[in-house]
């Protein structure tokens, strides 16, 4: 349904039409104000999850703990390695996945600006001109004095927009706003994951450096033993069998060193890809020189999970799905739109701004779905089903995060306990090698005892290094599981923006429909 009013050329008619325009504009203002109070669809309410208030304490007695629950956002600096700091900085600046996530955030920001711009009428300027000639041989003769050639010039400002009476456009903007937050949290998820991957790959590289150093020492020890046995064999003290066994042990040590060097090259290339630096070359270092950052204190509150960007991303997706229910429901209601134009029309260009050339129009339209075979209702039900899917995803992300924190704490506890045992094993293996070598050189035992002692010491050295790598990697897992960096909240304070992971009340999402 539409209607349009056009102003007559007479000045009196234009004045009366202007009064009608003002009355209609005032009525439109009232309608718009009333429309601002109507928003269909459910308002978002954060669902609660039945989680314990605190994580179970599994840290062993004597484990290093931090003084409070604070963790810097650049948590990798706790390892006190300038090369690692530079590597993570390069990864966060150059990695293609980070650039892709940033571009998606920029796209979402532009989409949000567009969504809010729809609520403001769009004004267009139009101009046109034509020149035409009428026929003198037509059915209607041209009156005398009427020119056969006519000019028509026209300029006008026009607008057409939908009144957001039911809040459909505002719900749409709300959904896009939540989607923007989701894309920002997705960027943080990518950054946190890449920082963790770069740090753990760095630990693997440094672990291989330490293992290569141990393997070289083992290779040198095997070579020294081989030379000793060859000398003893030439003197008739050792047999050819012992020489063959020593040569085989030396070859095994050489193969071990070669394999570790191959793995180091692979990890180094992986770090180059992560940091956007193909051909990266990292000088050798030693994992054993890196400090292990302190663990958080016992009794960590489960609300720390709210800092995790993946949980915030899941909640933002849930908020967007909730808002789209309102968009789908508003589509089932009447659509109200206004159109209008104002300008001038004349035969001559110089007369376009004259009062007699003024033209204007105002239109009103209403569209109401009458029969669609259930199409709009089906779309609303789809939106509600997608919200339930987003709710399930949000709940799963919280449960997964809680499990990951528990796993990281448990793994850290076991690696700390294992390190003491591995150190005792290494001390005993070194002492055994010393005794076996002395006994072999004095003829109290055979070469097999020395060979066994050398292998045991080599295995103990490597196991201790690998456990230190695992302990450092588990500390990264814990930092990632807790969302990277955080600061403790004062007692009794409210959760930060985005809310907190709910406490212990087990309820589903409360939604006002």
Tab-separated table of C-alpha atoms in Angstrom, residues 88-339:
chain	number	residue	atom	x	y	z
A	88	UNK	CA	57.388	-15.163	19.386
A	89	UNK	CA	57.245	-11.470	18.443
A	90	UNK	CA	58.095	-12.346	14.834
A	91	UNK	CA	55.485	-15.125	14.854
A	92	UNK	CA	52.725	-12.802	16.064
A	93	UNK	CA	53.711	-10.153	13.521
A	94	UNK	CA	54.433	-12.193	10.397
A	95	UNK	CA	52.530	-15.451	10.550
A	96	UNK	CA	49.965	-15.806	7.772
A	97	UNK	CA	47.297	-17.158	10.134
A	98	UNK	CA	47.562	-14.011	12.259
A	99	UNK	CA	47.235	-11.766	9.211
A	100	UNK	CA	44.207	-13.773	8.092
A	101	UNK	CA	42.560	-13.403	11.520
A	102	UNK	CA	43.258	-9.646	11.550
A	103	UNK	CA	41.697	-9.267	8.107
A	104	UNK	CA	38.585	-11.088	9.315
A	105	UNK	CA	38.325	-8.691	12.257
A	106	UNK	CA	38.578	-5.726	9.894
A	107	UNK	CA	35.858	-7.235	7.714
A	108	UNK	CA	33.591	-7.692	10.754
A	109	UNK	CA	34.207	-4.101	11.861
A	110	UNK	CA	33.165	-2.825	8.435
A	111	UNK	CA	30.076	-5.071	8.500
A	112	UNK	CA	29.077	-3.617	11.870
A	113	UNK	CA	29.378	-0.056	10.586
A	114	UNK	CA	27.179	-1.018	7.665
A	115	UNK	CA	24.596	-2.628	9.972
A	116	UNK	CA	24.235	0.506	12.087
A	117	UNK	CA	24.191	2.735	9.001
A	118	UNK	CA	21.023	0.967	7.823
A	119	UNK	CA	19.170	2.546	10.763
A	120	UNK	CA	19.847	6.028	9.338
A	121	UNK	CA	17.979	7.138	6.193
A	122	UNK	CA	20.120	7.151	3.067
A	123	UNK	CA	19.818	10.380	1.061
A	124	UNK	CA	20.611	10.277	-2.667
A	125	UNK	CA	21.104	13.153	-5.082
A	126	UNK	CA	19.834	12.759	-8.602
A	127	UNK	CA	20.028	14.982	-11.648
A	128	UNK	CA	18.806	14.477	-15.180
A	129	UNK	CA	17.889	16.216	-18.362
A	130	UNK	CA	16.137	15.406	-21.604
A	131	UNK	CA	15.215	17.083	-24.891
A	132	UNK	CA	12.290	15.810	-27.003
A	133	UNK	CA	10.182	16.765	-30.016
A	134	UNK	CA	6.487	16.049	-30.500
A	135	UNK	CA	4.941	15.022	-33.814
A	136	UNK	CA	2.787	17.460	-35.810
A	137	UNK	CA	1.054	14.548	-37.548
A	138	UNK	CA	-0.255	12.818	-34.497
A	139	UNK	CA	-3.865	12.137	-33.577
A	140	UNK	CA	-3.890	15.238	-31.410
A	141	UNK	CA	-2.759	18.372	-33.224
A	142	UNK	CA	-0.253	20.544	-31.438
A	143	UNK	CA	-1.897	23.791	-30.310
A	144	UNK	CA	-0.575	26.940	-31.830
A	145	UNK	CA	2.227	28.530	-29.870
A	146	UNK	CA	3.296	25.313	-28.218
A	147	UNK	CA	6.918	24.553	-29.077
A	148	UNK	CA	7.560	21.264	-30.802
A	149	UNK	CA	10.911	20.804	-29.075
A	150	UNK	CA	10.824	20.605	-25.285
A	151	UNK	CA	13.511	20.556	-22.614
A	152	UNK	CA	13.196	18.931	-19.202
A	153	UNK	CA	15.710	19.493	-16.405
A	154	UNK	CA	15.431	17.868	-12.987
A	155	UNK	CA	17.401	17.704	-9.711
A	156	UNK	CA	16.198	16.100	-6.486
A	157	UNK	CA	17.212	14.689	-3.145
A	158	UNK	CA	15.505	11.378	-2.413
A	159	UNK	CA	15.370	8.879	0.401
A	160	UNK	CA	13.792	5.508	1.114
A	161	UNK	CA	14.243	3.564	4.313
A	162	UNK	CA	12.589	0.965	6.498
A	163	UNK	CA	11.322	2.015	9.912
A	164	UNK	CA	12.763	-0.413	12.436
A	165	UNK	CA	9.418	-0.725	14.215
A	166	UNK	CA	10.013	-4.268	15.497
A	167	UNK	CA	13.749	-4.008	16.080
A	168	UNK	CA	14.712	-6.262	13.173
A	169	UNK	CA	17.546	-3.994	12.074
A	170	UNK	CA	18.732	-3.466	15.631
A	171	UNK	CA	18.754	-7.200	16.275
A	172	UNK	CA	20.714	-7.639	13.080
A	173	UNK	CA	23.248	-5.046	14.227
A	174	UNK	CA	23.379	-6.774	17.618
A	175	UNK	CA	24.158	-10.081	15.909
A	176	UNK	CA	26.897	-8.527	13.781
A	177	UNK	CA	28.325	-6.793	16.855
A	178	UNK	CA	28.552	-10.158	18.614
A	179	UNK	CA	30.068	-11.680	15.485
A	180	UNK	CA	32.691	-8.931	15.527
A	181	UNK	CA	33.573	-9.846	19.108
A	182	UNK	CA	33.758	-13.489	18.065
A	183	UNK	CA	36.203	-12.627	15.274
A	184	UNK	CA	38.349	-10.643	17.724
A	185	UNK	CA	38.433	-13.556	20.135
A	186	UNK	CA	39.196	-15.876	17.217
A	187	UNK	CA	42.191	-13.674	16.460
A	188	UNK	CA	43.274	-14.030	20.093
A	189	UNK	CA	42.831	-17.809	19.871
A	190	UNK	CA	45.115	-17.874	16.834
A	191	UNK	CA	47.693	-15.640	18.525
A	192	UNK	CA	47.674	-17.719	21.718
A	193	UNK	CA	47.975	-20.955	19.792
A	194	UNK	CA	50.830	-19.650	17.651
A	195	UNK	CA	52.698	-18.276	20.666
A	196	UNK	CA	52.323	-21.663	22.348
A	197	UNK	CA	53.378	-23.560	19.234
A	198	UNK	CA	56.426	-21.356	18.725
A	199	UNK	CA	57.437	-21.674	22.380
A	200	UNK	CA	57.040	-25.441	22.469
A	201	UNK	CA	58.894	-25.818	19.169
A	202	UNK	CA	61.661	-23.691	20.638
A	203	UNK	CA	61.840	-26.042	23.632
A	204	UNK	CA	62.014	-28.995	21.234
A	205	UNK	CA	64.892	-27.320	19.399
A	206	UNK	CA	66.768	-26.586	22.607
A	207	UNK	CA	66.086	-30.122	23.834
A	208	UNK	CA	67.605	-31.497	20.636
A	209	UNK	CA	70.603	-29.211	21.138
A	210	UNK	CA	71.130	-30.691	24.601
A	211	UNK	CA	70.599	-34.230	23.317
A	212	UNK	CA	73.087	-33.599	20.504
A	213	UNK	CA	75.636	-32.393	23.056
A	214	UNK	CA	75.078	-35.541	25.142
A	215	UNK	CA	75.286	-37.743	22.027
A	216	UNK	CA	78.584	-36.154	21.054
A	217	UNK	CA	79.918	-36.843	24.521
A	218	UNK	CA	78.651	-40.425	24.254
A	219	UNK	CA	80.201	-40.761	20.805
A	220	UNK	CA	83.510	-39.487	22.161
A	221	UNK	CA	83.308	-41.907	25.096
A	222	UNK	CA	82.562	-44.801	22.747
A	223	UNK	CA	85.440	-43.783	20.496
A	224	UNK	CA	87.764	-43.619	23.496
A	225	UNK	CA	86.611	-47.060	24.608
A	226	UNK	CA	87.017	-48.418	21.071
A	227	UNK	CA	90.608	-47.169	20.914
A	228	UNK	CA	91.266	-48.682	24.328
A	229	UNK	CA	89.905	-52.087	23.277
A	230	UNK	CA	91.849	-52.024	20.016
A	231	UNK	CA	95.015	-51.317	21.970
A	232	UNK	CA	94.207	-54.144	24.373
A	233	UNK	CA	93.457	-56.443	21.430
A	234	UNK	CA	96.836	-55.666	19.880
A	235	UNK	CA	98.415	-56.590	23.202
A	236	UNK	CA	96.469	-59.842	23.284
A	237	UNK	CA	94.366	-58.810	26.325
A	238	UNK	CA	91.042	-58.179	24.470
A	239	UNK	CA	89.378	-60.405	21.909
A	240	UNK	CA	88.218	-59.584	18.390
A	241	UNK	CA	84.659	-60.031	19.665
A	242	UNK	CA	85.086	-57.124	22.068
A	243	UNK	CA	86.521	-55.009	19.249
A	244	UNK	CA	83.468	-55.775	17.090
A	245	UNK	CA	81.137	-54.966	19.973
A	246	UNK	CA	82.905	-51.656	20.583
A	247	UNK	CA	82.758	-50.765	16.877
A	248	UNK	CA	79.011	-51.542	16.812
A	249	UNK	CA	78.441	-49.383	19.908
A	250	UNK	CA	80.359	-46.540	18.271
A	251	UNK	CA	78.242	-46.860	15.101
A	252	UNK	CA	75.028	-46.780	17.181
A	253	UNK	CA	76.190	-43.581	18.889
A	254	UNK	CA	76.997	-42.028	15.489
A	255	UNK	CA	73.565	-42.987	14.128
A	256	UNK	CA	71.902	-41.490	17.201
A	257	UNK	CA	73.764	-38.218	16.681
A	258	UNK	CA	72.856	-38.148	12.990
A	259	UNK	CA	69.149	-38.703	13.721
A	260	UNK	CA	69.068	-35.953	16.343
A	261	UNK	CA	70.701	-33.533	13.911
A	262	UNK	CA	68.070	-34.423	11.295
A	263	UNK	CA	65.269	-33.734	13.780
A	264	UNK	CA	66.847	-30.420	14.738
A	265	UNK	CA	66.900	-29.297	11.112
A	266	UNK	CA	63.224	-30.165	10.763
A	267	UNK	CA	62.269	-28.227	13.908
A	268	UNK	CA	64.368	-25.260	12.792
A	269	UNK	CA	62.514	-25.125	9.460
A	270	UNK	CA	59.215	-25.412	11.296
A	271	UNK	CA	60.152	-22.398	13.421
A	272	UNK	CA	61.006	-20.500	10.241
A	273	UNK	CA	57.520	-21.163	8.854
A	274	UNK	CA	55.825	-20.225	12.144
A	275	UNK	CA	57.707	-16.937	12.435
A	276	UNK	CA	57.438	-16.036	8.766
A	277	UNK	CA	61.226	-16.300	8.342
A	278	UNK	CA	62.025	-19.010	5.766
A	279	UNK	CA	65.633	-20.064	6.013
A	280	UNK	CA	65.807	-19.231	9.724
A	281	UNK	CA	69.085	-20.324	11.306
A	282	UNK	CA	69.241	-20.672	15.094
A	283	UNK	CA	72.582	-21.125	16.865
A	284	UNK	CA	72.883	-24.029	19.266
A	285	UNK	CA	71.804	-23.605	22.878
A	286	UNK	CA	71.026	-25.705	25.901
A	287	UNK	CA	67.601	-26.430	27.329
A	288	UNK	CA	69.090	-27.138	30.739
A	289	UNK	CA	70.021	-23.460	31.125
A	290	UNK	CA	66.391	-22.282	30.800
A	291	UNK	CA	64.443	-21.674	34.018
A	292	UNK	CA	61.107	-23.341	34.610
A	293	UNK	CA	58.503	-20.659	35.399
A	294	UNK	CA	56.727	-21.004	38.749
A	295	UNK	CA	53.378	-22.745	38.862
A	296	UNK	CA	50.262	-20.884	40.027
A	297	UNK	CA	49.235	-21.240	43.665
A	298	UNK	CA	46.843	-23.998	44.779
A	299	UNK	CA	43.120	-23.336	44.673
A	300	UNK	CA	42.909	-21.523	41.346
A	301	UNK	CA	39.347	-20.225	40.829
A	302	UNK	CA	37.500	-21.679	37.862
A	303	UNK	CA	36.513	-18.136	36.867
A	304	UNK	CA	39.993	-17.854	35.347
A	305	UNK	CA	38.579	-19.810	32.423
A	306	UNK	CA	36.659	-16.700	31.442
A	307	UNK	CA	39.950	-15.247	30.213
A	308	UNK	CA	40.214	-17.965	27.584
A	309	UNK	CA	39.547	-16.415	24.178
A	310	UNK	CA	37.970	-19.593	22.801
A	311	UNK	CA	35.314	-19.525	25.549
A	312	UNK	CA	34.628	-15.868	24.904
A	313	UNK	CA	34.434	-16.604	21.199
A	314	UNK	CA	31.897	-19.377	21.819
A	315	UNK	CA	29.801	-17.051	23.971
A	316	UNK	CA	29.915	-14.303	21.336
A	317	UNK	CA	28.689	-16.811	18.741
A	318	UNK	CA	25.876	-17.711	21.147
A	319	UNK	CA	24.962	-14.031	21.525
A	320	UNK	CA	24.879	-13.607	17.744
A	321	UNK	CA	22.638	-16.658	17.344
A	322	UNK	CA	20.338	-15.329	20.063
A	323	UNK	CA	20.003	-11.961	18.293
A	324	UNK	CA	19.227	-13.616	14.947
A	325	UNK	CA	16.131	-15.174	16.499
A	326	UNK	CA	14.773	-11.625	16.821
A	327	UNK	CA	15.610	-10.933	13.187
A	328	UNK	CA	13.747	-14.059	12.075
A	329	UNK	CA	10.701	-13.285	14.227
A	330	UNK	CA	10.543	-9.654	13.097
A	331	UNK	CA	10.404	-10.839	9.477
A	332	UNK	CA	6.977	-12.326	10.261
A	333	UNK	CA	5.601	-8.884	11.216
A	334	UNK	CA	4.580	-5.942	8.984
A	335	UNK	CA	7.362	-3.993	7.281
A	336	UNK	CA	6.896	-0.233	7.330
A	337	UNK	CA	8.845	1.994	4.961
A	338	UNK	CA	8.952	5.675	4.022
A	339	UNK	CA	10.033	7.303	0.779
